[in-house]
Amino acid sequence: MADMTIEAVKWIGGTDGVLEIIDQRRYNPAFIKLKIRSVEQLHEAIRTLAVRGAPAIGVAAAYGPVLALQWLTGRPGVPEVLNEIIKACDYLASSRPTAVNLFWALDRIRAKASEVVEDPQTTARGLQAAILAEANAICREDVEMCRRIGENGAHLIRDGFGILTHCNAGALATAGQGTALSILYEAQKRGRQFEVYADETRPLLQGSRLTAWELQQAGIKVTVICDDMAGFLMKQGKIQAVITGADRIAANGDTANKIGTYSLSILAKQHHIPFYIAAPSSTFDLSLESGAEIPIEQRDPGEVIRCTDVPTAPEGVGVYNPAFDVTNGKDITAIITEKGVIERPNTERIHVLLAETAGAVDDAST
Amino acid sequence: MADMTIEAVKWIGGTDGVLEIIDQRRYNPAFIKLKIRSVEQLHEAIRTLAVRGAPAIGVAAAYGPVLALQWLTGRPGVPEVLNEIIKACDYLASSRPTAVNLFWALDRIRAKASEVVEDPQTTARGLQAAILAEANAICREDVEMCRRIGENGAHLIRDGFGILTHCNAGALATAGQGTALSILYEAQKRGRQFEVYADETRPLLQGSRLTAWELQQAGIKVTVICDDMAGFLMKQGKIQAVITGADRIAANGDTANKIGTYSLSILAKQHHIPFYIAAPSSTFDLSLESGAEIPIEQRDPGEVIRCTDVPTAPEGVGVYNPAFDVTNGKDITAIITEKGVIERPNTERIHVLLAETAGAVDDAST
């Protein structure tokens, strides 16, 4: 993976630039790049999962206000620019409800804008440049965060391991080389011999479409299975670790991730297989005591009763389509973050790691 | 369900008749009937799942030798006819490896043929008529078996229940009104108010294509979910019972059924939800001590990396596609058979029920 060239989210140019994303809605894994030129287009891209994965959504959203400002006409002053930034942030916050990185990134842009306008010398152009710089910082930090998660988790992967993953928590889900898959890329770099089983991840098949493709590109042995095969693999002893990403982690370690993750955590526990979550610290939402408070996005029923756009169920049938579920913190063996590994996560241990390293991180980001 | 008119497998006519099946390979749930006129066509129909479901496969296969005899030319004598019957049985036995009802039905045809030829008065026509009569008996008994399973299990369904089922164990899987779903039809007849969640059941979507359609026809409230959503439904308290069919049950209660059933059994146990298997006594294979001895069919990788014929994964990726898995007998709350209910199944309790009722069954089938 030394030559990882997948760039799921990439800003091209300055304040008049454009956001380029890999369109991840295709069933055919030949990827097409999309140029996003407005905040409306970006909202649609996030909502329809053209850009997806909690960290990538955060990075993409951070550039939204920059795009919004390109559409201001006349010679807007600082108040107009600030107003447009806030409006764009509010609007983008409505694109998807579960992944917290989206809100985290938008909050950073809002906070940066507020900070900059406190200086009476600030110009409209200066404000614009400042929020682009902040978005670029978020993007750069995401790349670094991915790398560190890989380094922090690589020792968990041993020779001969079969590793099960769900959905896509790879380069396609971040600006860098992924979260869960970053650990595998780093383990590969260290010469570990292992193989990966990728749950296809219905309804939208991020596992078979995206993870399988990404691992194949990296030269890692990958086998696609249907989601209902995971338990049987475990029973047969083919799985030594389960690793997934996360969309939001509550203060006690309860973790929202792609629907199906909860089932895997229970199956892993039953088979005494370690169950790991890999996620940046921006995925933690310490304002929520437990996972019961995490809002779960319900998506279009059509995703379930169609596959590759072909109807697969009778018309008029009932459908339930939660995009995420919540894994109990107590069933997670460890959470691997860019700041370190939280083993047997609970409220205290999570608090300690995030607080301990807060200073160091502030240093890193300045 | 008083007017259940789904006839998945039906013989039309006498020894020169034809086997009519509902073609269950379609994604569009508008069913098309197929007329099967040769043993080769039947082998293909079973192998490609045009006819599927352990009991339906058994019934369909029973008519195979009758079809084979229609193609004998000249004036075959008893030895030629007997030879053709044995040949057809051997050939059909190679169509699918896991469901034991296939072998059970073919063994009955073989045994009937052997019995009839022991009488020196037997003619070729008489032998032909005798095996058709035996196939018709297997079909009639299957209808009766379905009804009795429904009656034996209906009390398990209470008002307000959410019931999860996997794959299709309904009228489409039998000559009658199903096994697992027969219990629901009988509960409906008794006025019970409940709703059903149907796992879509990848890779071949028997749940969304077949079970959802069948329950909808019957006026039972049904909601389709992706297989990876089952655990989250349980966590939310939406499921009060899991019921599935079976393809082969070992002497100790270990049960092979559609891939994904094992995971459901573990998830149900974890959530203290009863897990039921509904199957006729012909599904038991007492020659196998445990499920470890049940052969598991591996099917075409193309089933996993395509959905509705559209590729869903990159070319050249590895695929694992077991058609079945094995649920531990100790994790099954009860097995509902036409002969009665085996609670907490183990070798002794299974032996007792099957032995106790052996006389009664022999009576019924003569």
XYZ file of C-alpha atoms in Angstrom:
732
model
C 0.000 0.000 0.000
C 2.993 2.257 -0.310
C 1.430 3.547 -3.498
C -2.097 4.079 -2.276
C -3.512 6.349 -4.942
C -7.199 6.167 -4.072
C -8.328 9.699 -3.340
C -11.951 9.495 -2.274
C -12.146 13.228 -1.441
C -9.813 15.840 -2.874
C -9.921 19.616 -3.145
C -8.394 20.976 -6.314
C -7.335 24.630 -6.368
C -7.774 27.581 -4.023
C -10.881 29.402 -2.843
C -12.193 29.157 -6.399
C -11.400 25.434 -6.529
C -13.559 22.358 -6.864
C -14.162 19.247 -4.758
C -13.406 16.029 -6.579
C -14.838 12.806 -5.191
C -14.921 9.194 -6.355
C -18.569 8.396 -7.064
C -19.244 5.367 -4.853
C -22.819 4.709 -5.948
C -21.859 2.474 -8.855
C -22.299 -1.283 -8.797
C -19.642 -1.589 -11.384
C -16.410 -1.033 -9.531
C -14.885 1.093 -12.292
C -14.960 4.384 -10.444
C -15.983 7.650 -11.918
C -14.834 10.921 -10.438
C -17.347 13.652 -9.808
C -16.597 17.337 -9.563
C -18.708 18.997 -6.874
C -19.237 22.700 -7.470
C -22.051 23.704 -5.141
C -23.249 23.047 -1.647
C -26.484 21.594 -3.069
C -24.515 19.100 -5.153
C -22.459 18.227 -2.090
C -25.583 17.695 0.037
C -26.945 15.377 -2.645
C -23.615 13.536 -2.927
C -23.568 12.889 0.829
C -27.260 11.963 1.011
C -27.041 9.493 -1.876
C -23.723 8.037 -0.694
C -21.672 9.182 -3.684
C -19.274 10.182 -0.929
C -19.565 7.991 2.148
C -17.716 6.765 5.206
C -17.807 8.892 8.335
C -14.339 10.510 7.946
C -14.754 11.173 4.200
C -18.154 12.762 4.820
C -16.552 15.039 7.391
C -13.765 16.100 5.046
C -16.123 16.638 2.100
C -18.577 18.648 4.201
C -15.762 20.886 5.438
C -15.326 22.162 1.891
C -19.058 22.895 1.531
C -18.898 26.473 2.868
C -15.980 27.196 0.511
C -18.168 26.096 -2.404
C -21.119 28.125 -1.091
C -19.040 31.303 -1.099
C -18.190 30.868 -4.778
C -21.862 31.510 -5.565
C -22.107 34.819 -3.715
C -22.540 37.642 -6.185
C -21.584 41.291 -5.919
C -18.953 42.294 -3.381
C -20.072 40.582 -0.163
C -18.797 41.927 3.123
C -17.665 39.902 6.146
C -21.197 39.631 7.639
C -22.581 38.253 4.333
C -19.725 35.772 4.031
C -20.085 34.654 7.648
C -23.823 34.279 7.164
C -23.282 32.155 4.051
C -20.796 29.926 5.898
C -23.230 29.322 8.755
C -26.078 28.670 6.309
C -24.008 26.148 4.361
C -23.000 24.378 7.584
C -26.589 24.190 8.801
C -27.769 22.886 5.460
C -25.066 20.227 5.156
C -25.772 19.059 8.714
C -29.150 17.835 7.427
C -27.639 15.514 4.810
C -27.175 12.478 7.076
C -27.988 12.088 10.767
C -25.798 9.327 12.230
C -22.113 9.863 11.475
C -20.874 12.473 13.922
C -17.750 13.385 11.943
C -20.035 15.410 9.679
C -21.129 17.635 12.582
C -17.642 17.692 14.018
C -16.147 19.003 10.751
C -18.903 21.590 10.278
C -18.404 22.738 13.868
C -14.721 23.259 13.202
C -15.508 25.413 10.164
C -18.089 27.411 12.134
C -15.654 27.876 15.024
C -12.847 28.944 12.692
C -15.136 31.494 11.028
C -16.237 32.886 14.409
C -12.647 33.120 15.563
C -11.502 34.911 12.424
C -14.296 37.480 12.417
C -13.409 38.468 15.983
C -10.458 40.231 14.452
C -11.775 43.611 13.172
C -9.087 43.588 10.468
C -10.610 40.502 8.844
C -11.675 40.917 5.245
C -14.222 38.863 3.326
C -11.389 37.347 1.309
C -9.444 36.640 4.456
C -12.409 34.832 5.989
C -12.830 32.825 2.829
C -9.134 31.886 2.825
C -9.291 30.987 6.521
C -12.120 28.493 6.144
C -10.461 26.903 3.113
C -7.303 26.583 5.200
C -9.353 24.935 7.968
C -10.965 22.511 5.505
C -7.524 21.703 4.121
C -6.296 21.122 7.676
C -9.183 18.731 8.350
C -8.297 16.866 5.159
C -4.575 16.712 5.975
C -5.269 15.604 9.538
C -7.552 12.874 8.205
C -4.709 11.456 6.119
C -2.437 11.542 9.159
C -5.140 10.088 11.390
C -5.550 7.135 9.013
C -1.836 6.466 9.054
C -1.691 6.561 12.841
C -4.673 4.244 13.259
C -2.873 1.797 10.999
C 0.285 2.012 13.071
C -1.571 1.752 16.355
C -3.528 -1.331 15.273
C -1.139 -3.267 13.037
C 0.189 -5.414 15.899
C -3.277 -6.935 16.299
C -2.947 -8.722 12.958
C -0.892 -11.888 13.156
C 0.343 -14.334 10.561
C -2.332 -16.772 9.449
C -5.224 -14.606 10.558
C -8.559 -14.541 8.781
C -10.056 -11.096 9.288
C -13.697 -10.263 8.792
C -14.749 -6.747 7.912
C -18.125 -5.202 7.164
C -19.044 -2.323 4.875
C -16.061 -0.210 3.796
C -13.761 1.476 6.259
C -10.909 1.917 3.832
C -9.348 4.568 1.644
C -12.725 5.053 -0.003
C -14.206 6.052 3.369
C -11.576 8.637 4.271
C -9.242 11.173 2.746
C -6.352 8.874 3.648
C -5.856 5.104 3.686
C -8.858 4.241 5.816
C -9.517 3.251 9.401
C -10.166 -0.500 9.722
C -8.419 -1.205 6.421
C -5.524 1.096 7.299
C -4.614 -1.411 9.994
C -4.535 -4.129 7.353
C -2.429 -2.011 4.996
C 0.045 -1.327 7.764
C 0.142 -5.020 8.748
C 0.802 -5.864 5.103
C 3.659 -3.349 5.057
C 5.105 -5.118 8.092
C 5.050 -8.406 6.181
C 2.144 -10.067 7.982
C 0.453 -12.889 6.059
C -3.312 -12.829 6.456
C -6.512 -12.914 4.460
C -9.674 -10.868 4.602
C -13.333 -11.832 4.340
C -15.493 -8.952 3.167
C -19.195 -9.047 4.050
C -20.984 -7.825 0.939
C -23.016 -5.517 3.236
C -26.552 -5.255 2.015
C -28.413 -3.254 1.037
C -25.829 -1.104 -0.718
C -23.036 -3.658 -1.074
C -20.185 -1.453 0.087
C -18.301 -4.623 1.048
C -18.398 -6.385 -2.293
C -18.272 -3.246 -4.410
C -15.770 -1.147 -2.478
C -13.819 -3.101 0.138
C -13.168 -6.063 -2.153
C -11.989 -3.736 -4.899
C -9.783 -1.725 -2.586
C -8.107 -4.752 -1.015
C -7.651 -6.341 -4.411
C -5.894 -3.169 -5.624
C -3.603 -3.415 -2.611
C -2.761 -7.049 -3.287
C -4.401 -8.335 -0.116
C -6.204 -11.684 -0.449
C -9.901 -10.987 -0.117
C -12.938 -13.270 -0.229
C -16.446 -11.874 -0.609
C -19.238 -13.476 1.392
C -22.909 -12.721 1.862
C -23.720 -11.192 5.225
C -25.573 -14.303 6.395
C -22.394 -16.414 6.012
C -20.323 -14.621 8.686
C -21.471 -16.774 11.612
C -20.735 -20.005 9.772
C -17.221 -18.776 8.926
C -16.637 -18.125 12.610
C -17.981 -21.549 13.564
C -15.487 -23.104 11.165
C -12.581 -21.246 12.757
C -11.800 -19.168 9.679
C -11.983 -15.811 11.511
C -9.419 -14.660 14.093
C -10.489 -11.010 14.276
C -13.358 -8.759 13.242
C -12.521 -5.132 12.426
C -14.950 -2.439 11.345
C -15.121 1.327 11.286
C -17.592 3.485 13.219
C -20.009 6.328 12.525
C -20.478 7.554 16.086
C -19.165 6.350 19.440
C -20.940 7.333 22.652
C -19.092 8.194 25.873
C -19.445 4.607 27.148
C -18.089 2.997 23.961
C -21.434 2.028 22.406
C -20.758 2.315 18.703
C -23.034 3.081 15.781
C -21.769 1.581 12.562
C -23.220 0.130 9.358
C -26.238 -2.103 9.923
C -25.017 -5.644 10.604
C -22.107 -4.628 12.817
C -24.117 -5.372 15.976
C -24.842 -8.928 14.796
C -21.141 -9.449 14.112
C -20.249 -8.261 17.612
C -22.604 -10.845 19.128
C -21.387 -13.620 16.844
C -17.754 -12.710 17.594
C -18.399 -12.785 21.340
C -20.068 -16.188 21.077
C -17.045 -17.547 19.188
C -14.433 -15.850 21.429
C -13.120 -13.802 18.524
C -11.789 -10.292 19.247
C -13.993 -7.536 17.874
C -12.235 -4.248 17.017
C -13.484 -0.817 16.053
C -11.106 1.510 14.203
C -12.087 5.171 14.209
C -10.609 8.635 14.639
C -11.221 10.575 17.832
C -13.613 12.788 15.862
C -16.033 9.830 15.842
C -16.545 10.057 19.611
C -19.590 11.991 20.743
C -19.027 12.462 24.450
C -22.275 14.396 24.738
C -24.104 11.062 24.501
C -23.869 8.849 27.558
C -24.746 5.676 25.662
C -25.629 4.360 22.245
C -29.348 4.542 23.039
C -29.130 8.272 22.267
C -27.547 7.891 18.824
C -30.052 8.762 16.076
C -30.325 5.927 13.557
C -30.910 6.918 9.954
C -33.780 5.092 8.245
C -33.226 5.018 4.518
C -35.379 4.498 1.424
C -37.183 1.111 1.474
C -36.282 0.819 -2.200
C -32.707 0.000 -1.186
C -33.895 -3.231 0.436
C -36.434 -4.411 -2.117
C -34.149 -3.710 -5.022
C -30.694 -4.918 -5.784
C -28.751 -3.295 -8.605
C -32.006 -1.498 -9.422
C -33.916 -4.711 -10.112
C -36.965 -5.373 -7.887
C -36.343 -8.345 -5.610
C -39.561 -8.395 -3.595
C -43.254 -8.130 -4.364
C -44.735 -4.669 -4.720
C -46.368 -3.215 -1.628
C -44.442 -5.365 0.840
C -43.343 -3.812 4.143
C -39.679 -2.855 4.447
C -37.420 -1.920 7.359
C -34.170 -0.206 6.404
C -32.052 1.139 9.263
C -28.694 2.233 7.870
C -26.884 1.632 11.155
C -27.083 -0.308 14.372
C -25.443 0.124 17.746
C -22.893 -2.300 19.125
C -22.576 -2.449 22.888
C -19.317 -0.967 24.150
C -18.895 -3.939 26.473
C -18.763 -6.281 23.468
C -15.894 -4.380 21.840
C -12.440 -5.790 22.522
C -10.703 -2.517 21.691
C -11.185 0.759 19.857
C -8.173 1.756 17.778
C -7.845 5.536 17.374
C -5.099 7.773 16.055
C -4.362 8.661 19.671
C -3.939 5.121 20.893
C -5.827 1.934 21.635
C -8.666 1.814 24.168
C -8.940 -1.755 25.382
C -12.259 -2.962 26.847
C -13.718 0.514 26.295
C -15.867 2.105 28.960
C -16.675 5.669 29.958
C -13.592 6.068 32.106
C -11.028 4.587 29.766
C -12.409 6.549 26.818
C -12.338 9.764 28.820
C -8.761 9.127 29.909
C -7.406 8.547 26.400
C -9.223 11.471 24.818
C -8.299 13.855 27.662
C -4.693 12.684 28.044
C -3.886 13.345 24.448
C -5.924 16.520 23.994
C -2.865 18.700 24.538
C -0.699 16.750 22.131
C -3.373 16.911 19.488
C -3.819 20.637 19.841
C -0.108 20.918 19.327
C -0.257 18.766 16.244
C -3.033 20.744 14.670
C -1.478 24.144 15.118
C -54.954 -19.593 4.018
C -58.045 -21.759 3.568
C -57.691 -21.149 -0.146
C -53.995 -21.876 -0.495
C -53.660 -22.403 -4.202
C -49.901 -22.358 -4.545
C -48.886 -25.679 -6.025
C -45.117 -25.717 -6.186
C -44.968 -29.343 -7.380
C -47.837 -31.126 -9.110
C -48.098 -34.269 -11.233
C -50.665 -34.016 -14.013
C -51.982 -37.260 -15.520
C -51.086 -40.933 -15.205
C -47.900 -42.800 -16.100
C -47.752 -40.730 -19.288
C -48.245 -37.515 -17.287
C -46.060 -34.482 -16.726
C -44.567 -32.765 -13.674
C -45.597 -29.152 -13.332
C -43.542 -26.883 -11.073
C -43.539 -23.178 -10.273
C -40.238 -21.814 -11.575
C -38.679 -20.231 -8.498
C -35.566 -18.810 -10.149
C -37.182 -15.545 -11.124
C -36.455 -12.281 -9.337
C -39.749 -10.932 -10.470
C -42.273 -12.660 -8.280
C -44.740 -13.213 -11.112
C -44.391 -16.967 -11.262
C -44.140 -18.997 -14.375
C -45.035 -22.670 -14.407
C -42.671 -25.129 -16.018
C -43.609 -28.527 -17.395
C -40.910 -31.088 -16.690
C -40.891 -33.993 -19.158
C -37.581 -35.760 -18.617
C -35.311 -36.802 -15.810
C -32.568 -34.567 -17.254
C -34.885 -31.559 -17.135
C -35.789 -32.470 -13.559
C -32.133 -32.788 -12.537
C -31.507 -29.337 -14.016
C -34.608 -27.882 -12.301
C -33.415 -29.159 -8.910
C -29.788 -28.153 -9.452
C -30.692 -24.612 -10.526
C -33.358 -24.202 -7.812
C -36.320 -23.905 -10.172
C -37.817 -26.343 -7.683
C -36.384 -25.924 -4.182
C -37.135 -26.521 -0.540
C -36.232 -29.895 0.939
C -39.764 -31.405 0.899
C -40.575 -30.103 -2.608
C -37.297 -31.486 -3.932
C -38.183 -34.876 -2.459
C -41.638 -34.881 -4.031
C -40.374 -33.687 -7.408
C -37.569 -36.259 -7.457
C -40.024 -39.057 -6.685
C -41.639 -38.449 -10.070
C -38.271 -38.600 -11.862
C -38.294 -42.355 -12.492
C -41.847 -42.081 -13.868
C -40.599 -39.507 -16.373
C -37.563 -41.652 -17.210
C -39.763 -44.607 -18.139
C -41.685 -42.491 -20.649
C -38.536 -42.344 -22.761
C -37.962 -46.115 -22.948
C -38.556 -47.313 -26.484
C -39.688 -50.715 -27.765
C -41.441 -53.016 -25.324
C -39.246 -53.023 -22.234
C -39.529 -55.917 -19.840
C -39.502 -55.767 -16.034
C -35.675 -55.908 -15.761
C -35.286 -53.003 -18.206
C -37.887 -50.939 -16.358
C -36.333 -51.724 -12.976
C -32.916 -50.819 -14.333
C -34.229 -47.506 -15.670
C -35.835 -46.681 -12.329
C -32.601 -47.357 -10.429
C -30.622 -45.361 -12.983
C -32.982 -42.378 -12.693
C -32.795 -42.502 -8.892
C -28.982 -42.634 -8.922
C -28.811 -39.748 -11.364
C -31.247 -37.522 -9.456
C -29.391 -38.222 -6.214
C -26.494 -36.243 -7.711
C -28.558 -33.071 -8.223
C -28.029 -31.604 -4.746
C -26.074 -32.982 -1.790
C -27.479 -31.524 1.439
C -31.263 -31.936 1.709
C -31.865 -35.518 2.783
C -35.519 -35.603 1.685
C -34.208 -36.026 -1.854
C -32.456 -39.279 -0.937
C -35.318 -40.357 1.289
C -37.859 -39.995 -1.555
C -35.600 -41.764 -4.056
C -35.028 -44.574 -1.548
C -38.777 -45.014 -1.220
C -39.139 -45.309 -4.978
C -36.265 -47.804 -5.159
C -37.709 -49.823 -2.274
C -41.164 -49.861 -3.830
C -39.723 -51.056 -7.145
C -37.724 -53.812 -5.416
C -40.780 -54.895 -3.480
C -42.999 -55.027 -6.556
C -40.546 -56.998 -8.682
C -40.356 -59.677 -6.016
C -43.806 -60.750 -7.200
C -43.188 -62.893 -10.316
C -46.583 -61.804 -11.685
C -45.416 -58.194 -11.947
C -45.542 -56.700 -15.440
C -43.564 -53.769 -16.765
C -46.761 -51.706 -16.791
C -47.557 -52.823 -13.269
C -44.136 -51.751 -12.054
C -44.555 -48.409 -13.759
C -47.981 -47.908 -12.172
C -46.617 -48.914 -8.764
C -43.854 -46.310 -8.730
C -46.243 -43.605 -9.901
C -48.557 -44.625 -7.052
C -45.622 -44.391 -4.636
C -44.675 -40.924 -5.937
C -48.300 -39.838 -5.612
C -48.302 -41.191 -2.040
C -45.164 -39.199 -1.211
C -46.844 -36.092 -2.624
C -50.118 -36.676 -0.726
C -48.258 -37.398 2.498
C -46.299 -34.180 2.039
C -49.517 -32.166 1.908
C -50.748 -33.931 5.045
C -47.358 -33.499 6.744
C -47.482 -29.761 6.139
C -50.952 -29.525 7.643
C -49.925 -31.469 10.738
C -46.771 -29.411 11.289
C -48.986 -26.338 11.214
C -51.349 -27.820 13.767
C -48.538 -29.023 15.999
C -46.787 -25.666 16.045
C -49.582 -23.091 15.907
C -49.775 -22.740 19.703
C -46.244 -21.323 19.704
C -47.452 -18.156 17.964
C -49.091 -15.678 20.328
C -50.848 -12.386 19.806
C -48.449 -9.510 19.267
C -45.538 -11.697 18.217
C -42.953 -10.576 15.703
C -41.658 -13.680 13.962
C -38.430 -13.858 12.025
C -37.988 -16.390 9.255
C -35.143 -17.063 6.848
C -35.215 -18.343 3.281
C -38.547 -19.915 2.272
C -40.103 -22.802 4.172
C -43.594 -22.230 2.845
C -45.968 -23.581 0.230
C -43.303 -22.890 -2.388
C -40.945 -25.294 -0.594
C -43.369 -28.213 -0.315
C -46.269 -29.877 -2.085
C -48.533 -28.546 0.676
C -48.676 -25.350 2.703
C -45.108 -25.418 3.927
C -43.288 -26.246 7.145
C -42.276 -23.097 9.056
C -44.882 -21.001 7.261
C -47.559 -23.683 7.736
C -47.364 -22.910 11.445
C -48.041 -19.254 10.653
C -50.934 -20.114 8.337
C -52.489 -22.293 11.036
C -51.972 -19.570 13.677
C -53.655 -17.112 11.319
C -56.583 -19.525 10.923
C -56.885 -19.592 14.706
C -57.140 -15.805 14.768
C -53.717 -14.997 16.139
C -52.466 -11.472 15.440
C -48.778 -11.380 14.578
C -46.362 -10.050 12.028
C -43.499 -11.605 10.153
C -40.025 -10.327 9.283
C -38.569 -12.050 6.248
C -34.783 -12.099 5.863
C -34.148 -11.482 2.189
C -31.703 -14.439 2.296
C -28.755 -13.755 0.064
C -27.455 -14.854 -2.292
C -30.632 -16.083 -3.980
C -33.176 -13.923 -2.141
C -35.706 -16.649 -1.399
C -36.951 -14.557 1.517
C -37.733 -11.355 -0.350
C -38.744 -13.043 -3.598
C -40.684 -16.032 -2.285
C -41.566 -15.784 1.410
C -42.657 -12.136 1.207
C -44.819 -12.926 -1.818
C -46.339 -16.000 -0.237
C -47.199 -14.285 3.043
C -48.539 -11.266 1.203
C -50.837 -13.580 -0.801
C -52.060 -15.044 2.480
C -52.784 -11.642 3.975
C -50.141 -11.939 6.692
C -48.279 -8.727 7.524
C -44.716 -9.148 6.299
C -41.686 -6.862 6.379
C -38.592 -7.581 4.318
C -35.183 -6.948 5.871
C -31.629 -7.530 4.742
C -29.952 -10.447 6.476
C -27.590 -8.175 8.398
C -30.536 -6.429 10.103
C -31.823 -9.462 12.038
C -29.673 -8.950 15.123
C -30.649 -5.302 15.437
C -34.370 -6.242 15.241
C -33.803 -8.680 18.095
C -31.950 -6.078 20.130
C -34.918 -3.741 19.731
C -37.355 -6.389 21.017
C -39.191 -6.742 17.724
C -38.744 -10.521 17.499
C -40.459 -13.019 19.817
C -39.705 -16.183 17.848
C -37.491 -17.372 15.003
C -38.827 -20.198 12.814
C -37.085 -21.787 9.873
C -37.266 -25.030 7.914
C -34.489 -27.619 7.643
C -32.647 -29.553 4.957
C -31.197 -32.315 7.093
C -31.306 -33.035 10.825
C -28.704 -35.323 12.404
C -29.543 -37.801 15.175
C -28.524 -35.303 17.872
C -30.653 -32.471 16.487
C -27.887 -30.577 14.670
C -29.710 -29.043 11.714
C -28.523 -28.084 8.259
C -30.583 -25.287 6.768
C -30.081 -22.330 4.436
C -26.864 -20.407 5.062
C -27.553 -17.790 7.726
C -29.680 -20.015 9.939
C -26.741 -20.747 12.238
C -26.123 -17.031 12.809
C -29.798 -16.552 13.651
C -29.652 -19.376 16.205
C -26.735 -17.685 17.978
C -28.377 -14.260 17.855
C -31.656 -15.720 19.150
C -29.881 -17.451 22.039
C -28.102 -14.235 22.958
C -31.437 -12.373 23.035
C -33.355 -15.156 24.834
C -35.659 -15.621 21.859
C -36.972 -19.130 21.131
C -35.556 -20.665 17.968
C -37.741 -23.241 16.219
C -37.133 -25.633 13.351
C -40.162 -26.950 11.439
C -39.535 -30.051 9.344
C -41.076 -33.391 8.437
C -39.667 -36.587 9.895
C -38.190 -37.349 6.466
C -35.676 -34.560 7.152
C -34.021 -36.548 9.947
C -30.946 -38.529 8.983
C -30.361 -40.804 11.957
C -27.372 -42.354 10.223
C -25.448 -39.191 11.113
C -24.532 -38.788 14.758
C -24.020 -35.040 14.506
C -24.140 -32.152 12.086
C -20.397 -32.361 11.505
C -21.140 -35.243 9.115
C -23.687 -33.364 6.982
C -22.250 -32.539 3.545
C -22.534 -28.830 2.795
C -23.172 -27.866 -0.809
C -20.831 -25.194 -2.186
C -22.519 -23.330 -5.009
C -21.369 -21.177 -7.918
C -19.382 -18.103 -6.784
C -21.362 -16.137 -9.346
C -24.354 -16.237 -7.000
C -22.458 -14.118 -4.463
C -20.732 -11.639 -6.764
C -23.863 -10.992 -8.759
C -27.276 -9.842 -7.726
C -30.108 -10.072 -10.211
C -27.432 -10.947 -12.768
C -25.577 -7.648 -12.339
C -21.959 -7.916 -11.144
C -21.599 -6.527 -7.628
C -17.917 -7.187 -6.958
C -14.677 -6.734 -8.870
C -13.657 -9.446 -11.296
C -11.305 -12.093 -10.021
C -12.163 -11.592 -6.358
C -12.325 -14.680 -4.120
C -15.779 -15.940 -3.164
C -17.085 -18.368 -0.557
C -20.599 -19.650 -1.181
C -21.826 -22.408 1.120
C -25.535 -22.968 0.490
C -26.168 -24.216 4.023
C -24.842 -24.099 7.527
C -25.380 -26.271 10.567
C -27.174 -25.068 13.677
C -26.293 -26.830 16.925
C -29.130 -28.997 18.185
C -28.550 -27.629 21.685
C -29.416 -24.119 20.450
C -32.797 -25.203 19.061
C -35.740 -24.607 21.380
C -37.920 -27.191 19.637
C -38.277 -29.088 16.376
C -41.846 -29.193 15.120
C -42.592 -32.293 13.034
C -45.783 -33.818 11.684
C -45.456 -36.417 14.442
C -45.199 -33.977 17.302
C -42.908 -31.430 18.883
C -39.422 -32.330 20.132
C -38.484 -29.815 22.805
C -34.820 -29.203 23.579
C -33.882 -31.797 20.969
C -31.150 -34.319 21.681
C -30.366 -37.819 20.477
C -32.640 -39.516 22.979
C -35.685 -37.281 22.577
C -35.440 -37.414 18.790
C -35.142 -41.188 18.861
C -38.139 -41.491 21.174
C -40.468 -39.379 19.017
C -39.454 -40.961 15.733
C -39.610 -44.510 17.154
C -42.829 -44.045 19.121
C -44.748 -42.928 16.089
C -43.127 -45.246 13.556
C -46.034 -47.705 13.787
C -48.654 -44.993 13.385
C -46.888 -43.615 10.344
C -46.605 -47.005 8.707
C -50.345 -47.361 9.266
C -51.020 -43.989 7.727
C -49.016 -44.669 4.624
C -50.575 -48.052 3.804
